[in-house]
Structures are given as C-alpha cells and as structure tokens.
Coordinates of C-alpha atoms in Angstrom, one line a residue:
X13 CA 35.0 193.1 226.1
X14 CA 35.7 196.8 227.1
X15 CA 34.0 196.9 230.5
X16 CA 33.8 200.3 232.5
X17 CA 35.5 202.9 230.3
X18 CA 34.9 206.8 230.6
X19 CA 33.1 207.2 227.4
X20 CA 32.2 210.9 226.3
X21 CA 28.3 211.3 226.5
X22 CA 28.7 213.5 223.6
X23 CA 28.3 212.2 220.4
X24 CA 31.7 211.8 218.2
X25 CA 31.9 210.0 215.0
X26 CA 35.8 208.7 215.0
X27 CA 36.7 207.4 211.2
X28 CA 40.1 205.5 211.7
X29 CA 42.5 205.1 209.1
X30 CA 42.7 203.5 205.7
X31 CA 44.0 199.9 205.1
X32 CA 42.4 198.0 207.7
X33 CA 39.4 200.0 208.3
X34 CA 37.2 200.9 211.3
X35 CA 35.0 203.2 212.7
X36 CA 33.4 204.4 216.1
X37 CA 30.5 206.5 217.6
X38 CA 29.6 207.4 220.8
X39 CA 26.1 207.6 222.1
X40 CA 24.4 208.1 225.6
X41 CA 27.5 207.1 227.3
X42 CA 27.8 204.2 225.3
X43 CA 30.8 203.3 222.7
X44 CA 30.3 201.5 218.8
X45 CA 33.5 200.3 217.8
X46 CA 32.7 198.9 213.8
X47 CA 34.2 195.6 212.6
X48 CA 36.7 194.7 210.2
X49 CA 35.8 197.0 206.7
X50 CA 38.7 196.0 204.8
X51 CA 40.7 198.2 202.4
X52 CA 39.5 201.9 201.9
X53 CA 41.2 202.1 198.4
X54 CA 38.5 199.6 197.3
X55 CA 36.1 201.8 195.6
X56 CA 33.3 198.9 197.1
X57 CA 34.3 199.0 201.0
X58 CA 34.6 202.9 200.3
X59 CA 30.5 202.6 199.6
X60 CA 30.1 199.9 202.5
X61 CA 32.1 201.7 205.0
X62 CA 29.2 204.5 204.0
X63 CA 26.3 202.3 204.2
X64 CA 27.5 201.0 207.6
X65 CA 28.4 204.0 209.2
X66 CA 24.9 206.1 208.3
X67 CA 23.0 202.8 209.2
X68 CA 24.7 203.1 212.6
X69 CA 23.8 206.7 213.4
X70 CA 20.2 206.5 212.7
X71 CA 20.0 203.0 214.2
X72 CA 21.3 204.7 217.3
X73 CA 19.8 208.5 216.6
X74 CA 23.4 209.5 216.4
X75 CA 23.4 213.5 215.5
X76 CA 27.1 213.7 216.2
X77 CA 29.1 216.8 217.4
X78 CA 32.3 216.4 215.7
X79 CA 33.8 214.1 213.5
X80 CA 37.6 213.0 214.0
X81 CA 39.7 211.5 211.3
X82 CA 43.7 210.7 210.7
X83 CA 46.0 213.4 209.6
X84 CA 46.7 211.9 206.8
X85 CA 45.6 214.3 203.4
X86 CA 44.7 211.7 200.9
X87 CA 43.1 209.1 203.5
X88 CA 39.5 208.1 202.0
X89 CA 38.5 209.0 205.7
X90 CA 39.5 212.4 205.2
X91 CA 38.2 213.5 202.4
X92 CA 34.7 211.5 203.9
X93 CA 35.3 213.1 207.0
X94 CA 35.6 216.7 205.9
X95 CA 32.1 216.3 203.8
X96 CA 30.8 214.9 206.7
X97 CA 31.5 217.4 208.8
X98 CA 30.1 220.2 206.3
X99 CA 27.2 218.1 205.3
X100 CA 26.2 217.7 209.4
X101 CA 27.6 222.0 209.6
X102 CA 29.9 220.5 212.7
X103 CA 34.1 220.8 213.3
X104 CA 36.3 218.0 211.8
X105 CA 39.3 217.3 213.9
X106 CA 42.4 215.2 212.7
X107 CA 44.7 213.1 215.0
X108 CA 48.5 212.1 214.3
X109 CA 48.2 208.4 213.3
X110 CA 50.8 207.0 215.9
X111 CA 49.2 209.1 218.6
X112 CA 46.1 207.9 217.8
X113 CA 47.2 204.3 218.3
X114 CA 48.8 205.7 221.8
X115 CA 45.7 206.4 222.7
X116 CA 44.1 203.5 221.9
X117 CA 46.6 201.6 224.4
X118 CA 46.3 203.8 226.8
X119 CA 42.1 204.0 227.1
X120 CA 41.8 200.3 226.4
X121 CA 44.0 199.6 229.3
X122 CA 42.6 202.6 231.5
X123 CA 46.1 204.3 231.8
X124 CA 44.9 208.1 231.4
X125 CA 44.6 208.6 234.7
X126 CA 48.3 207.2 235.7
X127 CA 50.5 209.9 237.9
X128 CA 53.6 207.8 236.3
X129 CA 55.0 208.7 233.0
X130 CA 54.3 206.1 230.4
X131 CA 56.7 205.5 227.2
X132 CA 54.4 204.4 224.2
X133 CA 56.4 202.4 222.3
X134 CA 54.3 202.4 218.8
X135 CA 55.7 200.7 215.6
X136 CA 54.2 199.8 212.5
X137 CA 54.6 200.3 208.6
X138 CA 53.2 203.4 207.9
X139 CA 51.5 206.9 209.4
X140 CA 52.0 210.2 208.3
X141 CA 53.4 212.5 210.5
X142 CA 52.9 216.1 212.0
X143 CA 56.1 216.6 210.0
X144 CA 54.8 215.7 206.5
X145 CA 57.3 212.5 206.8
X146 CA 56.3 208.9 207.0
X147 CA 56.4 207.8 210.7
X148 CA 56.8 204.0 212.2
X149 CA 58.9 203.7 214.5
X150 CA 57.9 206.6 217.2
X151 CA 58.6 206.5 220.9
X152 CA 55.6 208.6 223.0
X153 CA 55.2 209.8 227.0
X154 CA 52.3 210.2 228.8
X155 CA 51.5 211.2 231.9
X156 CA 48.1 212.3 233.4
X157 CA 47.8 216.2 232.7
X158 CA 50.8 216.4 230.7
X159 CA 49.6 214.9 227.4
X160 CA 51.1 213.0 224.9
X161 CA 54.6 213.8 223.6
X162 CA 57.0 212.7 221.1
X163 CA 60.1 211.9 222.9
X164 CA 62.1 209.8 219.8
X165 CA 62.1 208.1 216.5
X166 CA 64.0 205.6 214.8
X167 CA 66.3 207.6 212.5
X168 CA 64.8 208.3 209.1
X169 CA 65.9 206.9 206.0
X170 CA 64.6 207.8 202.2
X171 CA 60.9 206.3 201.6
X172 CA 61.7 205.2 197.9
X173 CA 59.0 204.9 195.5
X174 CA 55.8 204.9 198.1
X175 CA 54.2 201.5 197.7
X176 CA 56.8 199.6 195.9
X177 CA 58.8 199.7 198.3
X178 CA 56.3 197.8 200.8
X179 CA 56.0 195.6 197.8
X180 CA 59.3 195.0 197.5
X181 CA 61.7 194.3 200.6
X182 CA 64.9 194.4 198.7
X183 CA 65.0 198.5 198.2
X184 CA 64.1 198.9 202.3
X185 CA 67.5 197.1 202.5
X186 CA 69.0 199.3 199.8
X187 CA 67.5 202.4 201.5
X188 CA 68.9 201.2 204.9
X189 CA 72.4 199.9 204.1
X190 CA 72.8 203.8 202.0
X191 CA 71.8 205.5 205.1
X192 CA 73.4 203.4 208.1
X193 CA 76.1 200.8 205.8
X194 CA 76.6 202.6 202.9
X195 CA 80.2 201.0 202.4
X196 CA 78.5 197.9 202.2
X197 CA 75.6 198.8 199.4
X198 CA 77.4 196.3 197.1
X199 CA 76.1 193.0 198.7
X200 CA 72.4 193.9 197.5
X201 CA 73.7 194.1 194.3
X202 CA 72.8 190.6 193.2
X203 CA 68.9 191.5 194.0
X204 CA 69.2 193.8 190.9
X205 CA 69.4 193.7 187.6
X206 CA 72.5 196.1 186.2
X207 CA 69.6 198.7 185.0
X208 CA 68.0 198.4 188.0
X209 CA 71.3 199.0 190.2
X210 CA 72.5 202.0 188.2
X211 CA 68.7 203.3 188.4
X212 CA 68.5 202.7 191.9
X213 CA 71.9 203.7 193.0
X214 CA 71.3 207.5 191.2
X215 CA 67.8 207.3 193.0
X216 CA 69.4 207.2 196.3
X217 CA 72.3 209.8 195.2
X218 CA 69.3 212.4 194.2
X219 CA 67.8 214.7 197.1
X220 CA 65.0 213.0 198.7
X221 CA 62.0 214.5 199.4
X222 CA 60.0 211.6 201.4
X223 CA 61.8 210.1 204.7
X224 CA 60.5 207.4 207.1
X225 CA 61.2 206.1 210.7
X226 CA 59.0 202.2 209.8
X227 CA 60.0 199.4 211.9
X228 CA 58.1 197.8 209.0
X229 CA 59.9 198.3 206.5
X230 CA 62.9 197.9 208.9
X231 CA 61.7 194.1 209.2
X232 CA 61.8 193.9 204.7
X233 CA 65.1 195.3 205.0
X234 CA 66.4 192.6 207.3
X235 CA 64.7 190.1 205.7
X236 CA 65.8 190.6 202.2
X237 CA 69.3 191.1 203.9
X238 CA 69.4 187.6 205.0
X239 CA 67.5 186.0 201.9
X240 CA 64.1 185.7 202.8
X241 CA 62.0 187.8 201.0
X242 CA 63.3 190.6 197.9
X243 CA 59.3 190.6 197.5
X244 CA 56.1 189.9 198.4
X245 CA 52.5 189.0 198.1
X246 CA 50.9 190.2 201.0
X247 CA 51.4 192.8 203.7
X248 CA 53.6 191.3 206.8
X249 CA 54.7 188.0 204.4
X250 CA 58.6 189.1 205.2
X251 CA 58.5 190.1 208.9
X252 CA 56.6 187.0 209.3
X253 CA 59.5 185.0 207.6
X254 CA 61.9 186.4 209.8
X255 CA 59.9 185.8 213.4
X256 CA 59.5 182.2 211.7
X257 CA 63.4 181.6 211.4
X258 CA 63.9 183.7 214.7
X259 CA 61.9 181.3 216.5
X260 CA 63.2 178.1 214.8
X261 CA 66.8 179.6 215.9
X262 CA 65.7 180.3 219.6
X263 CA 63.7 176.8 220.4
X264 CA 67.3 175.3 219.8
X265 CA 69.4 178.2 221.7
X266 CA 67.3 179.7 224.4
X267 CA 70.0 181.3 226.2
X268 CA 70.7 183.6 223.5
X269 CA 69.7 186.7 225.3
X270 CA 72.3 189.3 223.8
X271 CA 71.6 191.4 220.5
X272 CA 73.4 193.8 218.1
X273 CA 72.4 196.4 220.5
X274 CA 73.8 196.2 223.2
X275 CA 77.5 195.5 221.6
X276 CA 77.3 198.5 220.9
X277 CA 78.2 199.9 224.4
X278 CA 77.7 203.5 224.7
X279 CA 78.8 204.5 220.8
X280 CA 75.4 204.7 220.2
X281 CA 71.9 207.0 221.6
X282 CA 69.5 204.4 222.4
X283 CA 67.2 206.0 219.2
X284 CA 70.5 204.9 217.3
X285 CA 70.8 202.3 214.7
X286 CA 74.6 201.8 214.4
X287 CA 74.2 198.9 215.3
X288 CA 72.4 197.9 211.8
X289 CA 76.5 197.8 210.6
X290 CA 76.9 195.2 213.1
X291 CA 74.1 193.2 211.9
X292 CA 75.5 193.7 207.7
X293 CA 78.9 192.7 208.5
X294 CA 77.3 189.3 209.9
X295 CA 75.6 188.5 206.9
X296 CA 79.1 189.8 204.8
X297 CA 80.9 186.8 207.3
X298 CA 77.7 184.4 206.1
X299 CA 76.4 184.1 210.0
X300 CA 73.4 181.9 209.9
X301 CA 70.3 183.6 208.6
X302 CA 68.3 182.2 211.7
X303 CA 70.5 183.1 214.1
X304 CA 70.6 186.8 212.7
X305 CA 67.0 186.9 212.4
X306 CA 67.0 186.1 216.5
X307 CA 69.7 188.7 217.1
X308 CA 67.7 191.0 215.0
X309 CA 64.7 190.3 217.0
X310 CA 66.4 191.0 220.6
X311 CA 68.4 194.1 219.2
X312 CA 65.0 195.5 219.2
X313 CA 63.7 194.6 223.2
X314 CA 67.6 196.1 223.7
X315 CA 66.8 199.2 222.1
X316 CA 63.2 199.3 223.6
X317 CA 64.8 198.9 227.2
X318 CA 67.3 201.8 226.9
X319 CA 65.0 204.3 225.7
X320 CA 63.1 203.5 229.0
X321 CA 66.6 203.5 231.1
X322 CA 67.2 207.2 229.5
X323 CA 64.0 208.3 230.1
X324 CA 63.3 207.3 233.7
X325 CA 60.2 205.7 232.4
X326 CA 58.8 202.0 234.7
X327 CA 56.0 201.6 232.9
X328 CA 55.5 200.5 228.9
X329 CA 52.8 200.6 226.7
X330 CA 52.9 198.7 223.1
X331 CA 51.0 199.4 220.0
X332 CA 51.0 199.4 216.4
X333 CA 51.1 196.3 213.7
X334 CA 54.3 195.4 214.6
X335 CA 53.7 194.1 218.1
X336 CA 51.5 191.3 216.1
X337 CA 54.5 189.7 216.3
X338 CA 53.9 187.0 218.8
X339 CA 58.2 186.5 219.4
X340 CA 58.7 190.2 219.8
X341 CA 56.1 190.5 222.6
X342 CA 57.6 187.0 224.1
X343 CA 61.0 188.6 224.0
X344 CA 60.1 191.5 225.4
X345 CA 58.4 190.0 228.3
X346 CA 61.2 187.5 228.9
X347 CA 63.8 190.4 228.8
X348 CA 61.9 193.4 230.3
X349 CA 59.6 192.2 233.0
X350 CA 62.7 190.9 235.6
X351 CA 63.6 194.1 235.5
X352 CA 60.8 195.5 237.0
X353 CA 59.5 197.5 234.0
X354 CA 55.5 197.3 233.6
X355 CA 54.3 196.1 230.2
X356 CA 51.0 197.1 228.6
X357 CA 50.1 195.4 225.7
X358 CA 46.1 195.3 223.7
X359 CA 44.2 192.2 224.9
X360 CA 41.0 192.9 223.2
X361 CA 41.7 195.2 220.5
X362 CA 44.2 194.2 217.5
X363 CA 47.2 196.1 218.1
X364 CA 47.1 197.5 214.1
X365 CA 45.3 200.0 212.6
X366 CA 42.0 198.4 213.8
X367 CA 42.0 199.8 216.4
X368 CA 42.8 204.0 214.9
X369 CA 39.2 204.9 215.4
X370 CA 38.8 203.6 219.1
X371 CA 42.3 205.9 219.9
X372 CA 40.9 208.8 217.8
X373 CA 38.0 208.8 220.0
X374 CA 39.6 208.7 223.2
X375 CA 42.3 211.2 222.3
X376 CA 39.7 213.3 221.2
X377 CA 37.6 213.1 224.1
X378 CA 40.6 213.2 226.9
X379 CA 43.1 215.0 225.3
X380 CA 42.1 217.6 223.3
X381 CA 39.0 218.7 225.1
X382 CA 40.0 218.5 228.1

C-alpha cells in the first residue's frame, strides 16, 4: 500500500521502461500503478501492454494531458509513447532512467519535501543516459527546491557487444580488468578460445564508441573473476552466485567488516575503483572465492559510505535492481546505520525497473512542473 501520497489531479499517462514493464495513470487525485507486463521486446506483451493500458483509460475516463516515457530512443515505450501523444495531439515528456528510479524512492517514501540533501544511491544493469552512454552505477542529490542532480558515477568502462555481454560475464571482466587491471588481462585468458582472445583483445584495443558505469555488469565481472559464472541463462543468475558464496563466507566469519575499499586509504576518490586491482591480485594469489565475493560485497557499502562522507550527505536513499540483493542491503545496514546515516530503502515497490513508471510520474509531476 501507498497511503497519502500527493498525487497530481491532472491526468498523466507514465509508460516506464522496457524489460520489466509497467505503467501508470493518474486520475481525480487518484494513482494506477499496472502490474508486472513482462518483456517489451516480446512482440505479444508489446500488444498486451496496449490492450491494458487503453482498457485502463476508458475504464477510468482517462483523457490524459501528457504522456511521459524513458529517454531511452529505441524503448518500445517510446516509440508507443510518441504516437500516443500525437494520436491524443498532447506533449510527450522523457525522463533519465536512473532519475526516474530516484524519484520513485523518493515519492514512495515521501522525501520531496525533505530540507536535508539526500544522496540517491541508484544501481542497476542498464539505463541510458543524458550523455548517450549506458549508466548503472549513478550517485544523485536531492534536496527540496533544488532538484535532482548528478553528483558521481562509477567510472566508465567499454560496453562490448550490447547484450552479449549481459549474456556473458566473462567479457564484463575482460572489459574491467583492460580498464582498471590491464596488466593483469592474462588470467581471463583461459575463458577464451585463442580466436576469441586475439578477437577480443583487438576489440578492446579499437576506439570504443559505447561506455557504461553498471554495477551490474560489475557483479558478472567479479563473478566470472572468481569462477562462478563465464555465462548465463537468466538475468541476475551471476550476482546471485556471488551474494550466495558471500553469505556462505560471512555466516562463518561475521566480523569481517573491512573491504578492498577502504585499503585503499586516501589513493583513491571515493567514485574510484582502484581498488578493483586489489581485489584481481587476490584471485592471482588464489584467495578463496567466498571470501572475495564477501570483500567484494562490503567494498561496495565502503564506497557507498564515502561518497556520503564527501558530500556532507546524513540521509540515503537506495534504488535500482541491484539493491535486490538481500546481503547488500544487510550490509549496508549493519555498516551504515551506527554511524548515524538514515537509510531509505522501497518497502512496497520492487526496487527494479518496476517501479520506472511510478518515478516518471512523480518526477514529472514534482520536478518538472513545478
């Protein structure tokens, strides 16, 4: 339930995004939020995501005033949206991805109003961003009045071969150990065949055109790195191998509380991810894969926490598919909260892309009209 929200009494159709589609309407005050629709690349939840969404506006007399979709150009959603709009002569309005999914934390847990500054800490596998890149790994403010703001990134790295590379964790290692290890590219070598290296090794010499900031794919790259998963079957399979052996390491060593992060020191901006070296060199000296996959997992809370530090910010606000990782959000309690920092995490949204057109509709409504 989504009791007493400040829902726009004029009519917005919101799309969401494209994988794990929603959408949502407002009406009289009141708020639709669709279920589950699947897949948009399906051409047959394409035509169901249609049915449903013109059933709902005449169930409800909807005659909307604008429609609001995600930036991304070849979304289903935005091409729908667009002839929507025309069809219905009314504006179409696009909203970044991981602002979207800022929004939708921020509304669901009736944070718009906060005087504080708010870092949004939003991670998943993929959005596009205002900068034509792939974004995943994008660290937001907030304050009431002052909007929504970019403040860091995880450092981009070459987004190699679109989909196959979500398919196949191996080359998010080989794209992170060229751009953060590259003396050590030779220990992935064994996950190719010898035409595959020398085909891979030129793709990564070549000027890239496509670059991402995914803690997704920054969970394939680990995993394959430790021997999990080189590919998979279905989306999340390796980061859910690696919060698997994380946790098996952590119910027998609880008091590990220090990552790769913070032996860093100061030789590294907390956006940084020198410490990724750290974390190779391990698996180069044959360090347990369990254990890594734990130091892994708190690295991340480490690097979470300084951002905050450097920013001044008390209060925290989590969204994204990557925070479906029940561990990560443990951790991050058991690490953050005796600190005094304020967590805000979904409680009855899904923290993934479910919940794009409930953010859309709220960013719309609190952002960019008013």
């Amino acid at each position: 339930m989504l009791p007493d929200l400040n829902i726009s009494k004029v009519p917005i159709v919101a799309l969401g995004a494209a994988v794990k589609a929603t959408f949502s309407v407002t009406y009289h005050g009141n708020l639709f939020l669709s279920q589950y629709l699947g897949d948009l690349s399906d051409f047959d939840t394409q035509q169901r995501y249609h049915w449903l969404l013109q059933r709902t506006l005449r169930q409800f007399s909807v005659q909307p005033s604008v429609v609001v979709g995600d930036l991304h150009p070849n979304y289903f959603t935005t091409a729908f949206g667009r002839n929507l709009a025309e069809e219905l002569n009314i504006p179409f309005t696009q909203i970044q991805h991981h602002e979207a999914h800022f929004a939708a934390i921020l509304a669901e847990r009736k944070l718009f109003d906060s005087p504080k500054p708010i870092l949004g800490v939003i991670w998943d596998g993929t959005g596009y961003g205002s900068d034509g890149q792939i974004w995943g790994g994008e660290f937001f403010s907030y304050q009431s009045g002052k909007g929504i703001h970019r403040v860091g990134q995880l450092p981009y790295f070459p987004f190699l071969l679109g989909d196959k590379m979500v398919r196949e964790p191996r080359l998010s290692a080989l794209s992170f150990c060229k751009q953060f290890a590259t003396s050590e590219l030779e220990i992935l070598s064994q996950k190719f065949s010898p035409t595959e290296w020398e085909w891979y090794l030129k793709l990564l010499a070549s000027q890239q055109a496509i670059w991402t900031s995914s803690v997704g794919r920054l969970f394939d790259a680990v995993a394959s790195l430790l021997g999990f998963a080189d590919s998979v079957t279905y989306e999340g399979e390796a980061a859910l191998m690696l919060e698997t052996a994380a946790r098996r390491y952590l119910r027998k060593n609880p008091t590990l509380d220090e990552g790769f992060f913070s032996r860093m020191n100061n030789q590294q901006t907390p956006f940084s991810l020198a410490w990724f070296g750290l974390l190779v060199e391990a698996v180069k000296e044959q360090v347990p894969a369990d254990q890594l996959a734990a130091l892994f997992h708190i690295s991340l809370v480490e690097m979470v926490a300084a951002v905050a530090i450097e920013g001044g910010f008390e209060e925290i606000a989590f969204s994204g598919g990557v925070f479906q990782n029940a561990l990560l959000l443990e951790l991050l309690q058991k690490h953050l909260l005796p600190r005094k920092f304020k967590l805000y995490f979904h409680q009855a949204l899904s923290s993934n892309d479910e919940n794009i057109a409930f953010g859309q509709l709220f960013h719309h409504t609190i952002l960019k009209v008013n």
